[in-house]
Every structure is written in C-alpha cells, then in structure tokens.
Amino acid sequence: MEINKEFAKLSLPNQEPMTLPVITDTMGGRSIDIRSLRKDTGFITYDPGFVNTGSCTSSICYIDGEQGVLRYRGYDIEDLVEHCDFVEVAYLLVKGELPNVKERKRYADLLNNESLLHYDMQTFFRQYPAEAHPMSILAAMSVSLSAFYPEMDDIDPEAQIDFAVTRLISKIRTITAFTYRHMKGEDFVNPSYKYSYCENFLNMMFKSPVIEYVIDPLHVKALNQLLILHADHEQNCSTTAVRLIGSAEANLYASVSAGICALWGPKHGGANQAVIEMLHQAHIEKQSVKEMVEMAKDKRNPYLLMGFGHRVYKTFDPRAKIAKSLCKAVITRNGHSDPLLDMAMELEEVALSDDYFKERNLYPNVDFYTGLIFRTLGIPTNMFTCMFAIGRLPGWIAHWLEWKKDPYQKIGRPRQVYDGPQGRTVKTISER
Ligand code: SDX
C-alpha cells in the first residue's frame, strides 16, 4: 500500500483548495485519504450505505467486482474450494497462512476439545418455542457463551487466539445442530472425536436411534465447500457490524452475536432462505420465470429476484458459479432431479438475457444456488442462514482481530447530515 505518492485537489466554497493524499492499495485500487477533512475544512462527506467509503485497511479478503475475483489472503476461492477443507480455510483467514499437516492436526484437536456445550446452556434450548427462528437462538446463544466462558472476555490475540477461535468455531456448529434437534423435539447428539468438523455437524443433525444414519461423503464434501464459499467477503454488512461492535472493545462473543443479527436480514444472509421461498412459491403457484422477472422489474412491486444483484459484483459472483456446479453434482446424483433447480437455472437464463438486469449488472450471487444444496443435505429452509453464519464466522473473527491490531483504528462513530428542526423553545404542556 502506498500513500502520499499522488494527491487529489478539492476545491471548496470560500476556502483555499485542499490537497488530499491518495492511497494506492496492493491491487492498484485508489482511495482519497479524508482523515483530516473536517478538522481542516469543517466539511464532512455524505455516503448512505457507505457505497464509496473505505472504513479500514485490510489484508484478509480481496474482491474485484468487475472481474468476478474473490481471494482469501491472496488465494483464489476456486483454488481453496478445490484443494482445502473448511478447517484449513478457517486457519488461513485467522492466521494468514494455510496450515501444514502438524498445524492442521493441532487445530482439529482444539476444535474437538471445545466441541461440547456447557450442560447448563443445553437447558436454554428447551425454553425456546419449537417454531422460534434458529437465528434468534444462535444470536442469543453466541452472546451467552461469554456468561459460561468469561475467561474469553479479554482475548489477548497472541496468547489465547487459537483457543478462543477454535472454541467459538466449534461451539457455533454444536449450537446450530442442537437448535435443529430442539425444533424437531429430539434429544441432542453430542459431537464425537471420531468425526471431522463437517462429519460431526451432519451426525449431530441427523443421527437417529430408529434409523441407521450413514454420513454421506458427497454431503461432507459439499458442506466443506459451502462453508468455504461463505467464509469471508471483506467489509459486508455483518462483518462491518462485527468490526463496529469490536471497535467499542466489546468481547468477541458480543461482536459475533451482532454479526449474526445483521446476517439474518433478507437483504444479506437471509437471502438464501428467501431464494428457496421465492422458487417454492412460484412452483406451487405455477408462475413462469418470465412472470417472476417481470414482477421484479415492476417498480410498483416490492418483489425482488432474491439471490440476484450485489453491491460489489457487477458480473457473476464467483461463488455462484461454484455453487451452481456443486448444486448439479449433489442434486442430480443417481439421476435425481429437483424442479426448483430446473426453475433456478431457467430463471438465471431468462434474467441474464433481460435488459433490465443487464443494464444494472444484476447477476446471481452466492445465495442463489446455495439454498438448493442445503435443502438437498436435509437442512430446513429456516436454518440456511445459520449455515451461512457457521461459514462466515472465521471471517468475522479475522476482521475483529485485525481491527484490534490496527494502529490507525478508533471507535467507529460516523457523522450525519442533519435535516431536523432548528433550535426551538419548549412550551409548557398547557400551552401546547
Ligand atoms: C449477500 O456485501 C456482501 O458481500 C454480501 C454477501 C456476503 O458474502 O457477505 O455477498 C452476501 O448479502 C449477497 C446478497 C444477498 N441479497 C439478495 O440476494 C437480495 C436481493 N438483492 C438486492 O436486495 C440487492 O441487489 C442487494 C441488496 C444485494 C444490493 O443492493 P444495492 O447494491 O444497494 O443495489 P440497489 O438496491 O441500489 O439496486 C440497484 C438497482 C435498483 O434499481 P434502480 O433504482 O436502478 O431502477 O438494481 C435493482 C434496484 O431496484 N435491483 C434489483 C435487485 N437488486 C437490485 N431488482 C430486482 N431484483 C433484485 N434482486
């Protein structure tokens, strides 16, 4: 990253022009350093949704929205999905390097040792209605971990990081599986040292005393790849929430719980659930994809094509491409088919040939196909966003830690453009 090699000139009313340093990042992206703008000129900037605003410097994830490139710590997502499992990628995001065999084994042992949930926490589940949305339970249980594991409140990144990170990554998986068992009114299945991270999850979800449950290797491979696809995505809404809460020096559990709540929104991580609901609704109402596209284009109609569009990608989301081929592999095995997959592929084709979508660069994003795979793995629709959270957790943790080590960071507190009433005098209530 370079700064002060180039400068931007800002001409302001009734003031001398201001010279602002230009920062050039490692991939050639350029930004204007406005850190002294208000102090030197009294002006602030206005940028709803932070569309044009960089909140930090970061070396964790790189996205090129025009070229459809996604890299974690410099590695292309396609390479990571093909050659790594989720535990290796979690290690990479948090520590900056891929683990060797010894390091991977140590991480796996830490994840295993921390996979159980405190007995008293297990009683919490029984207090939730079976129809509670799993994300409400996941958010509450995540922040409750700080009550049961208080020693994690003041994490010293150097001394405790492996222990703290693996404990959270392991327990969020157990909490999600226990939530599913509670929804079904079934006993919890504890994790086992015999299984890998993803094998354990599937076993905790689906093992049954009345039928023989055999962990399907294709489902394990698909789950590893899905979690890798979700593992990080630079300064998205939920990661920004985790960074912001962390900037107040709240503990990691509280910050992650805020990230889970942000991810729950249908415009963000909740979209994978919304995609399946959209496809299912159209299927039962025998709606054509052409009708769906026309509804999405009608500005008088709040209907959106869920799983389409992205703030950063203005071409195919590389994760959607990977998820599409994984979807076909998992669903069409042994000649099976799924009418919703057929509808999704037709919808993609029709939308991408429509001027409204082409002019706005609206392509399928990560959520368009992933829900179809989760559904095929037997995961209920209302738990898809929990799966997104399990995947995104290493990314959230990596960003939370990066903020703690950033010498330029301070508590996040944006300014505003005020458009409320000017000074007024209070009248007594009898005068109002
Ligand atoms: C994720 O940030 C990340 O990295 C997020 C994420 C991650 O990994 O963390 O990638 C995960 O959140 C993926 C996105 C999942 N959400 C959806 O699929 C919901 C549907 N998509 C839209 O809500 C929307 O595309 C967003 C929220 C994803 C992006 O919104 P932006 O960048 O604020 O764009 P916009 O709303 O200003 O849309 C620009 C135009 C508008 O039309 P005009 O005003 O120009 O006429 O495109 C239209 C929008 O109406 N538009 C859509 C549309 N998305 C945008 N029209 C129909 N269907 C859609 N899906």
XYZ file of C-alpha atoms and ligand atoms in Angstrom:
492
model
C 0.000 0.000 0.000
C 1.362 3.436 -0.894
C 0.339 6.905 0.336
C 1.470 10.449 -0.497
C 2.738 9.449 -3.944
C -0.274 11.106 -5.589
C -2.647 13.828 -4.402
C -6.241 14.922 -5.025
C -7.253 18.584 -5.099
C -10.580 19.513 -3.517
C -11.912 22.984 -4.284
C -14.307 24.246 -1.591
C -16.611 27.286 -1.459
C -14.972 30.336 0.221
C -11.886 28.328 1.167
C -8.440 27.561 -0.215
C -8.442 24.283 -2.235
C -7.489 21.305 -0.092
C -4.819 18.808 -1.100
C -5.685 15.256 -0.049
C -3.289 12.279 -0.147
C -4.179 9.389 -2.481
C -3.687 5.846 -1.139
C -2.888 3.107 -3.690
C -3.581 -0.391 -2.384
C -1.678 -3.590 -3.231
C -4.008 -4.340 -6.176
C -3.876 -0.807 -7.593
C -7.166 0.343 -6.086
C -7.069 4.020 -5.181
C -8.732 5.953 -2.351
C -8.660 9.511 -1.096
C -7.467 9.891 2.489
C -10.030 12.265 4.087
C -8.967 11.691 7.701
C -8.188 15.411 8.185
C -11.118 16.765 6.108
C -13.383 18.001 8.926
C -10.507 19.285 11.080
C -9.012 21.272 8.160
C -12.191 22.405 6.327
C -15.245 21.844 8.567
C -16.725 19.675 5.794
C -17.778 16.011 6.146
C -18.743 13.604 3.336
C -22.236 12.127 2.728
C -22.366 8.493 1.550
C -25.512 6.468 2.547
C -24.736 2.733 2.759
C -21.002 3.543 2.595
C -21.150 2.765 -1.152
C -17.996 4.854 -1.782
C -16.393 4.737 1.665
C -13.460 2.600 2.859
C -13.716 2.034 6.629
C -10.321 0.391 7.175
C -7.276 -1.136 5.563
C -7.404 -4.931 5.452
C -5.297 -7.820 4.154
C -7.833 -10.615 4.684
C -10.059 -10.662 1.594
C -9.841 -9.168 -1.896
C -12.790 -8.772 -4.265
C -12.682 -7.445 -7.822
C -16.374 -6.828 -8.514
C -15.826 -6.035 -12.194
C -13.752 -9.175 -12.931
C -15.566 -11.502 -10.501
C -12.443 -12.251 -8.442
C -12.553 -13.383 -4.784
C -9.382 -14.174 -2.779
C -8.831 -15.066 0.884
C -5.331 -13.980 1.965
C -4.306 -13.931 -1.730
C -5.635 -17.385 -2.663
C -8.395 -17.605 -5.319
C -11.673 -19.023 -3.981
C -11.675 -21.626 -6.786
C -8.288 -22.964 -5.596
C -9.327 -23.065 -1.949
C -12.590 -24.899 -2.686
C -10.724 -27.486 -4.785
C -7.697 -28.131 -2.537
C -8.712 -27.331 1.067
C -11.325 -28.160 3.670
C -13.153 -25.636 5.835
C -10.831 -26.047 8.844
C -7.791 -25.197 6.692
C -9.549 -22.112 5.316
C -10.639 -21.016 8.807
C -6.979 -21.318 9.899
C -5.883 -19.326 6.820
C -8.330 -16.475 7.427
C -7.469 -16.113 11.112
C -3.702 -16.704 10.950
C -2.865 -15.534 7.427
C -1.232 -18.762 6.218
C -2.510 -22.227 5.262
C -1.667 -24.828 7.955
C 0.814 -27.661 7.401
C -0.109 -31.216 8.495
C 1.059 -30.667 12.094
C -0.708 -27.294 12.427
C -3.912 -28.692 10.873
C -3.896 -31.624 13.333
C -3.412 -29.279 16.313
C -6.328 -27.087 15.117
C -8.530 -30.151 14.651
C -7.702 -31.296 18.193
C -8.568 -27.851 19.596
C -11.872 -27.849 17.676
C -12.647 -31.330 19.001
C -11.750 -30.486 22.611
C -14.029 -27.430 22.516
C -16.983 -29.002 20.693
C -19.177 -29.789 23.722
C -21.681 -27.283 25.049
C -21.898 -26.477 28.775
C -24.624 -28.670 30.290
C -26.496 -25.674 31.750
C -26.523 -23.983 28.314
C -28.275 -27.002 26.899
C -31.296 -26.291 29.101
C -31.703 -22.902 27.350
C -32.908 -24.621 24.183
C -35.876 -26.148 25.970
C -37.130 -22.636 26.875
C -37.493 -21.582 23.217
C -40.691 -22.345 21.284
C -40.030 -25.049 18.673
C -41.059 -22.565 15.987
C -38.506 -19.904 17.087
C -36.349 -18.805 14.153
C -32.977 -20.567 14.565
C -31.098 -17.291 14.005
C -32.739 -15.834 17.135
C -31.418 -18.805 19.129
C -27.969 -18.672 17.506
C -27.555 -14.948 18.244
C -28.663 -15.386 21.871
C -26.550 -18.485 22.456
C -23.452 -16.855 20.940
C -23.507 -13.900 23.328
C -24.432 -16.275 26.206
C -21.135 -18.091 25.650
C -19.489 -15.098 27.373
C -21.504 -15.907 30.504
C -20.325 -19.521 30.531
C -16.766 -18.890 29.352
C -15.922 -15.465 30.894
C -12.181 -16.023 30.639
C -12.586 -15.295 26.942
C -13.715 -11.722 27.593
C -10.320 -10.157 27.310
C -8.720 -12.086 24.479
C -5.003 -11.493 24.142
C -4.646 -12.196 20.417
C -1.180 -13.677 20.820
C -1.606 -15.852 23.908
C -5.148 -17.189 23.545
C -6.141 -16.793 19.966
C -6.096 -20.409 18.811
C -8.010 -21.497 21.892
C -10.582 -18.678 21.667
C -11.145 -19.040 17.923
C -11.472 -22.809 17.829
C -13.810 -22.740 20.829
C -16.186 -20.356 19.049
C -15.946 -22.043 15.622
C -16.614 -25.418 17.239
C -19.435 -24.383 19.533
C -21.390 -22.420 16.920
C -21.634 -25.692 14.971
C -22.875 -27.571 18.076
C -25.380 -24.816 18.904
C -26.769 -24.926 15.358
C -27.185 -28.709 15.422
C -28.798 -28.610 18.895
C -31.193 -25.932 17.640
C -32.320 -28.269 14.870
C -32.797 -31.156 17.306
C -34.825 -28.877 19.581
C -37.022 -27.804 16.638
C -37.696 -31.492 15.950
C -38.268 -32.307 19.632
C -35.428 -34.827 19.624
C -32.554 -35.480 22.027
C -29.263 -33.771 21.336
C -26.498 -35.777 19.690
C -23.123 -34.792 21.114
C -20.060 -34.286 18.909
C -17.599 -37.162 18.647
C -13.805 -37.272 18.425
C -14.262 -39.845 15.647
C -15.514 -37.318 13.108
C -14.178 -34.304 11.186
C -15.738 -30.848 11.533
C -18.358 -31.349 8.820
C -18.953 -35.056 9.546
C -19.672 -34.119 13.154
C -22.182 -31.473 12.110
C -24.132 -33.849 9.864
C -24.050 -36.561 12.528
C -25.265 -34.205 15.276
C -28.064 -33.064 12.955
C -29.313 -36.336 11.513
C -28.192 -39.322 13.637
C -31.267 -41.232 14.820
C -31.887 -44.165 17.199
C -34.570 -45.548 14.901
C -32.851 -45.494 11.513
C -29.225 -46.161 10.592
C -27.715 -42.810 9.628
C -24.659 -43.113 7.390
C -22.662 -39.926 6.822
C -22.598 -39.359 3.047
C -19.073 -38.426 1.796
C -20.574 -36.314 -1.029
C -22.573 -34.328 1.542
C -19.414 -33.871 3.664
C -17.523 -32.589 0.599
C -20.438 -30.298 -0.343
C -20.681 -28.898 3.195
C -16.944 -28.182 3.320
C -17.167 -26.333 0.013
C -20.283 -24.386 1.038
C -18.683 -23.242 4.295
C -15.543 -22.175 2.389
C -17.682 -20.159 -0.056
C -19.254 -18.299 2.886
C -16.081 -17.873 4.971
C -15.345 -14.210 4.235
C -16.307 -11.337 1.967
C -14.379 -8.218 3.052
C -16.471 -5.359 4.527
C -20.011 -6.764 4.027
C -22.832 -5.708 6.322
C -22.354 -8.352 9.041
C -18.545 -8.091 9.058
C -18.870 -4.321 9.378
C -21.212 -4.911 12.327
C -18.653 -7.211 13.987
C -15.885 -4.634 13.430
C -18.054 -1.791 14.739
C -19.045 -3.625 17.948
C -15.443 -4.744 18.366
C -14.272 -1.130 17.981
C -16.063 -0.348 21.255
C -13.898 -3.132 22.760
C -16.924 -5.357 23.369
C -15.886 -9.005 23.663
C -15.685 -11.357 20.679
C -18.900 -13.219 21.569
C -20.918 -9.966 21.688
C -19.394 -8.810 18.405
C -20.149 -12.129 16.677
C -23.704 -12.062 18.022
C -24.161 -8.654 16.350
C -22.824 -10.130 13.114
C -25.364 -12.965 13.333
C -28.177 -10.440 13.760
C -27.009 -8.412 10.750
C -26.666 -11.570 8.646
C -30.276 -12.517 9.457
C -31.605 -9.725 7.232
C -33.167 -10.948 3.942
C -31.098 -8.409 2.003
C -27.936 -10.039 3.383
C -27.502 -13.596 4.653
C -31.244 -14.231 4.883
C -31.387 -14.234 1.070
C -30.576 -17.967 0.785
C -33.786 -18.721 2.678
C -35.679 -16.099 0.636
C -34.489 -17.671 -2.657
C -35.982 -21.073 -1.799
C -39.206 -19.441 -0.573
C -39.391 -17.445 -3.838
C -38.803 -20.536 -6.026
C -41.165 -22.695 -3.951
C -43.913 -20.045 -4.082
C -43.568 -19.745 -7.853
C -43.587 -23.542 -8.200
C -46.801 -24.077 -6.248
C -48.492 -21.101 -7.923
C -47.307 -22.368 -11.340
C -45.743 -18.955 -12.024
C -43.493 -18.777 -15.095
C -39.960 -17.428 -14.722
C -40.952 -14.740 -17.235
C -43.677 -13.605 -14.816
C -41.142 -13.598 -11.957
C -38.742 -11.458 -13.984
C -41.497 -9.015 -14.971
C -42.611 -8.675 -11.322
C -39.015 -7.960 -10.268
C -38.762 -5.202 -12.893
C -42.032 -3.539 -11.841
C -41.079 -0.620 -9.581
C -44.584 -0.539 -8.124
C -43.984 -4.071 -6.848
C -41.580 -4.592 -3.887
C -40.816 -8.077 -5.305
C -37.103 -8.656 -5.970
C -35.404 -11.652 -7.544
C -33.794 -12.921 -4.368
C -30.269 -14.210 -4.928
C -29.703 -11.638 -7.679
C -27.637 -8.464 -7.502
C -24.699 -7.434 -5.356
C -23.200 -4.213 -4.034
C -19.720 -5.175 -5.253
C -20.037 -7.807 -8.018
C -21.093 -6.284 -11.321
C -20.557 -9.620 -13.056
C -21.004 -13.240 -11.935
C -20.305 -13.760 -8.220
C -17.552 -16.436 -8.473
C -19.180 -18.218 -5.541
C -22.432 -18.537 -7.511
C -20.571 -20.277 -10.343
C -19.003 -22.788 -7.927
C -22.305 -23.283 -6.080
C -24.142 -23.896 -9.384
C -21.852 -26.776 -10.410
C -21.850 -28.172 -6.843
C -25.643 -27.939 -6.853
C -25.905 -30.017 -10.015
C -23.426 -32.606 -8.663
C -25.279 -33.037 -5.359
C -28.845 -32.925 -6.724
C -28.549 -34.896 -9.964
C -26.504 -37.774 -8.442
C -28.027 -41.160 -9.373
C -30.301 -39.465 -11.921
C -32.240 -37.452 -9.328
C -33.703 -34.041 -10.180
C -35.274 -31.103 -8.362
C -37.906 -28.909 -10.049
C -36.609 -25.908 -8.096
C -33.105 -26.390 -9.556
C -34.589 -26.535 -13.066
C -36.562 -23.360 -12.302
C -33.466 -21.608 -10.860
C -31.397 -22.356 -13.966
C -34.203 -21.185 -16.263
C -34.643 -18.036 -14.161
C -30.920 -17.293 -14.414
C -31.022 -17.698 -18.188
C -34.127 -15.503 -18.680
C -32.975 -12.766 -16.258
C -29.471 -12.542 -17.726
C -30.932 -12.047 -21.206
C -33.225 -9.222 -20.000
C -32.105 -5.606 -20.499
C -33.314 -4.521 -17.034
C -30.895 -6.994 -15.380
C -28.124 -6.469 -17.900
C -28.205 -2.666 -17.571
C -27.998 -2.943 -13.771
C -25.379 -5.723 -13.769
C -27.665 -7.960 -11.747
C -26.196 -11.489 -11.683
C -26.785 -14.477 -9.382
C -24.961 -14.034 -6.068
C -23.748 -16.580 -3.509
C -27.279 -17.115 -2.190
C -28.923 -18.086 -5.473
C -27.830 -21.749 -5.574
C -26.560 -22.475 -2.067
C -30.039 -22.840 -0.584
C -30.818 -25.629 -3.059
C -27.755 -27.535 -1.829
C -28.522 -27.012 1.864
C -32.047 -28.277 1.146
C -30.653 -31.403 -0.524
C -28.449 -32.024 2.523
C -31.686 -32.149 4.553
C -31.215 -28.784 6.264
C -34.544 -26.961 6.805
C -35.002 -23.645 4.973
C -35.140 -21.552 8.135
C -31.646 -22.822 9.074
C -29.898 -21.814 5.855
C -28.733 -18.519 7.346
C -27.343 -20.386 10.361
C -25.220 -22.337 7.875
C -24.085 -19.030 6.379
C -23.115 -17.902 9.916
C -21.086 -21.074 10.591
C -19.202 -20.426 7.340
C -18.730 -16.674 7.914
C -17.520 -16.996 11.500
C -13.775 -17.358 10.717
C -14.012 -14.250 8.551
C -15.766 -12.265 11.286
C -13.114 -13.352 13.819
C -10.251 -12.486 11.436
C -11.662 -8.972 10.914
C -12.326 -8.483 14.645
C -8.696 -9.372 15.381
C -7.387 -7.243 12.516
C -9.212 -4.249 13.952
C -7.613 -4.854 17.370
C -4.137 -4.792 15.807
C -4.772 -1.808 13.504
C -2.768 1.184 14.858
C -4.993 3.665 12.976
C -8.334 2.336 14.241
C -10.555 4.038 16.838
C -14.140 3.519 17.977
C -16.462 3.590 14.945
C -18.683 6.677 15.060
C -19.854 8.100 11.686
C -21.138 11.672 11.292
C -24.525 12.674 9.796
C -26.215 15.257 7.607
C -28.803 16.769 9.956
C -32.153 17.723 8.413
C -34.224 18.084 11.606
C -35.771 21.267 13.118
C -33.564 24.154 14.186
C -33.498 25.366 17.842
C -36.976 25.555 19.397
C -38.220 26.654 22.852
C -40.208 24.194 24.951
C -43.777 25.350 25.745
C -45.356 24.041 28.946
C -47.828 21.261 28.298
C -50.797 23.540 28.973
C -49.546 25.877 26.217
C -49.076 23.155 23.569
C -25.062 -11.151 0.402
O -21.839 -7.365 0.759
C -21.613 -8.655 0.612
O -20.531 -9.043 0.297
C -22.786 -9.559 0.917
C -22.550 -11.044 0.654
C -21.535 -11.637 1.593
O -20.937 -12.643 1.225
O -21.436 -11.120 2.756
O -22.156 -11.248 -0.687
C -23.850 -11.851 0.895
O -25.669 -10.408 1.151
C -25.460 -11.342 -1.039
C -26.719 -10.515 -1.408
C -27.949 -11.294 -0.975
N -29.197 -10.475 -1.136
C -30.059 -10.712 -2.121
O -29.927 -11.577 -2.980
C -31.319 -9.847 -2.027
C -31.672 -9.317 -3.429
N -30.658 -8.378 -3.851
C -30.910 -6.934 -3.614
O -31.528 -6.698 -2.382
C -29.678 -6.077 -3.910
O -29.182 -6.493 -5.122
C -28.544 -6.021 -2.919
C -29.011 -5.658 -1.543
C -27.841 -7.333 -2.864
C -27.565 -4.951 -3.406
O -28.226 -3.759 -3.316
P -27.504 -2.366 -3.718
O -26.070 -2.564 -4.048
O -27.852 -1.351 -2.677
O -28.166 -2.035 -5.099
P -29.551 -1.264 -5.266
O -30.547 -1.811 -4.271
O -29.255 0.202 -5.271
O -30.023 -1.748 -6.731
C -29.616 -1.052 -7.926
C -30.794 -1.238 -8.900
C -32.139 -0.737 -8.344
O -32.932 -0.394 -9.460
P -32.954 1.169 -9.986
O -33.231 2.047 -8.763
O -31.573 1.408 -10.567
O -34.075 1.218 -11.012
O -30.998 -2.641 -9.164
C -32.284 -3.024 -8.704
C -32.737 -1.959 -7.724
O -34.147 -1.903 -7.674
N -32.139 -4.331 -8.062
C -32.958 -5.367 -8.231
C -32.399 -6.411 -7.459
N -31.288 -5.980 -6.861
C -31.137 -4.690 -7.219
N -34.086 -5.522 -8.942
C -34.673 -6.747 -8.885
N -34.216 -7.791 -8.181
C -33.077 -7.663 -7.447
N -32.623 -8.680 -6.751
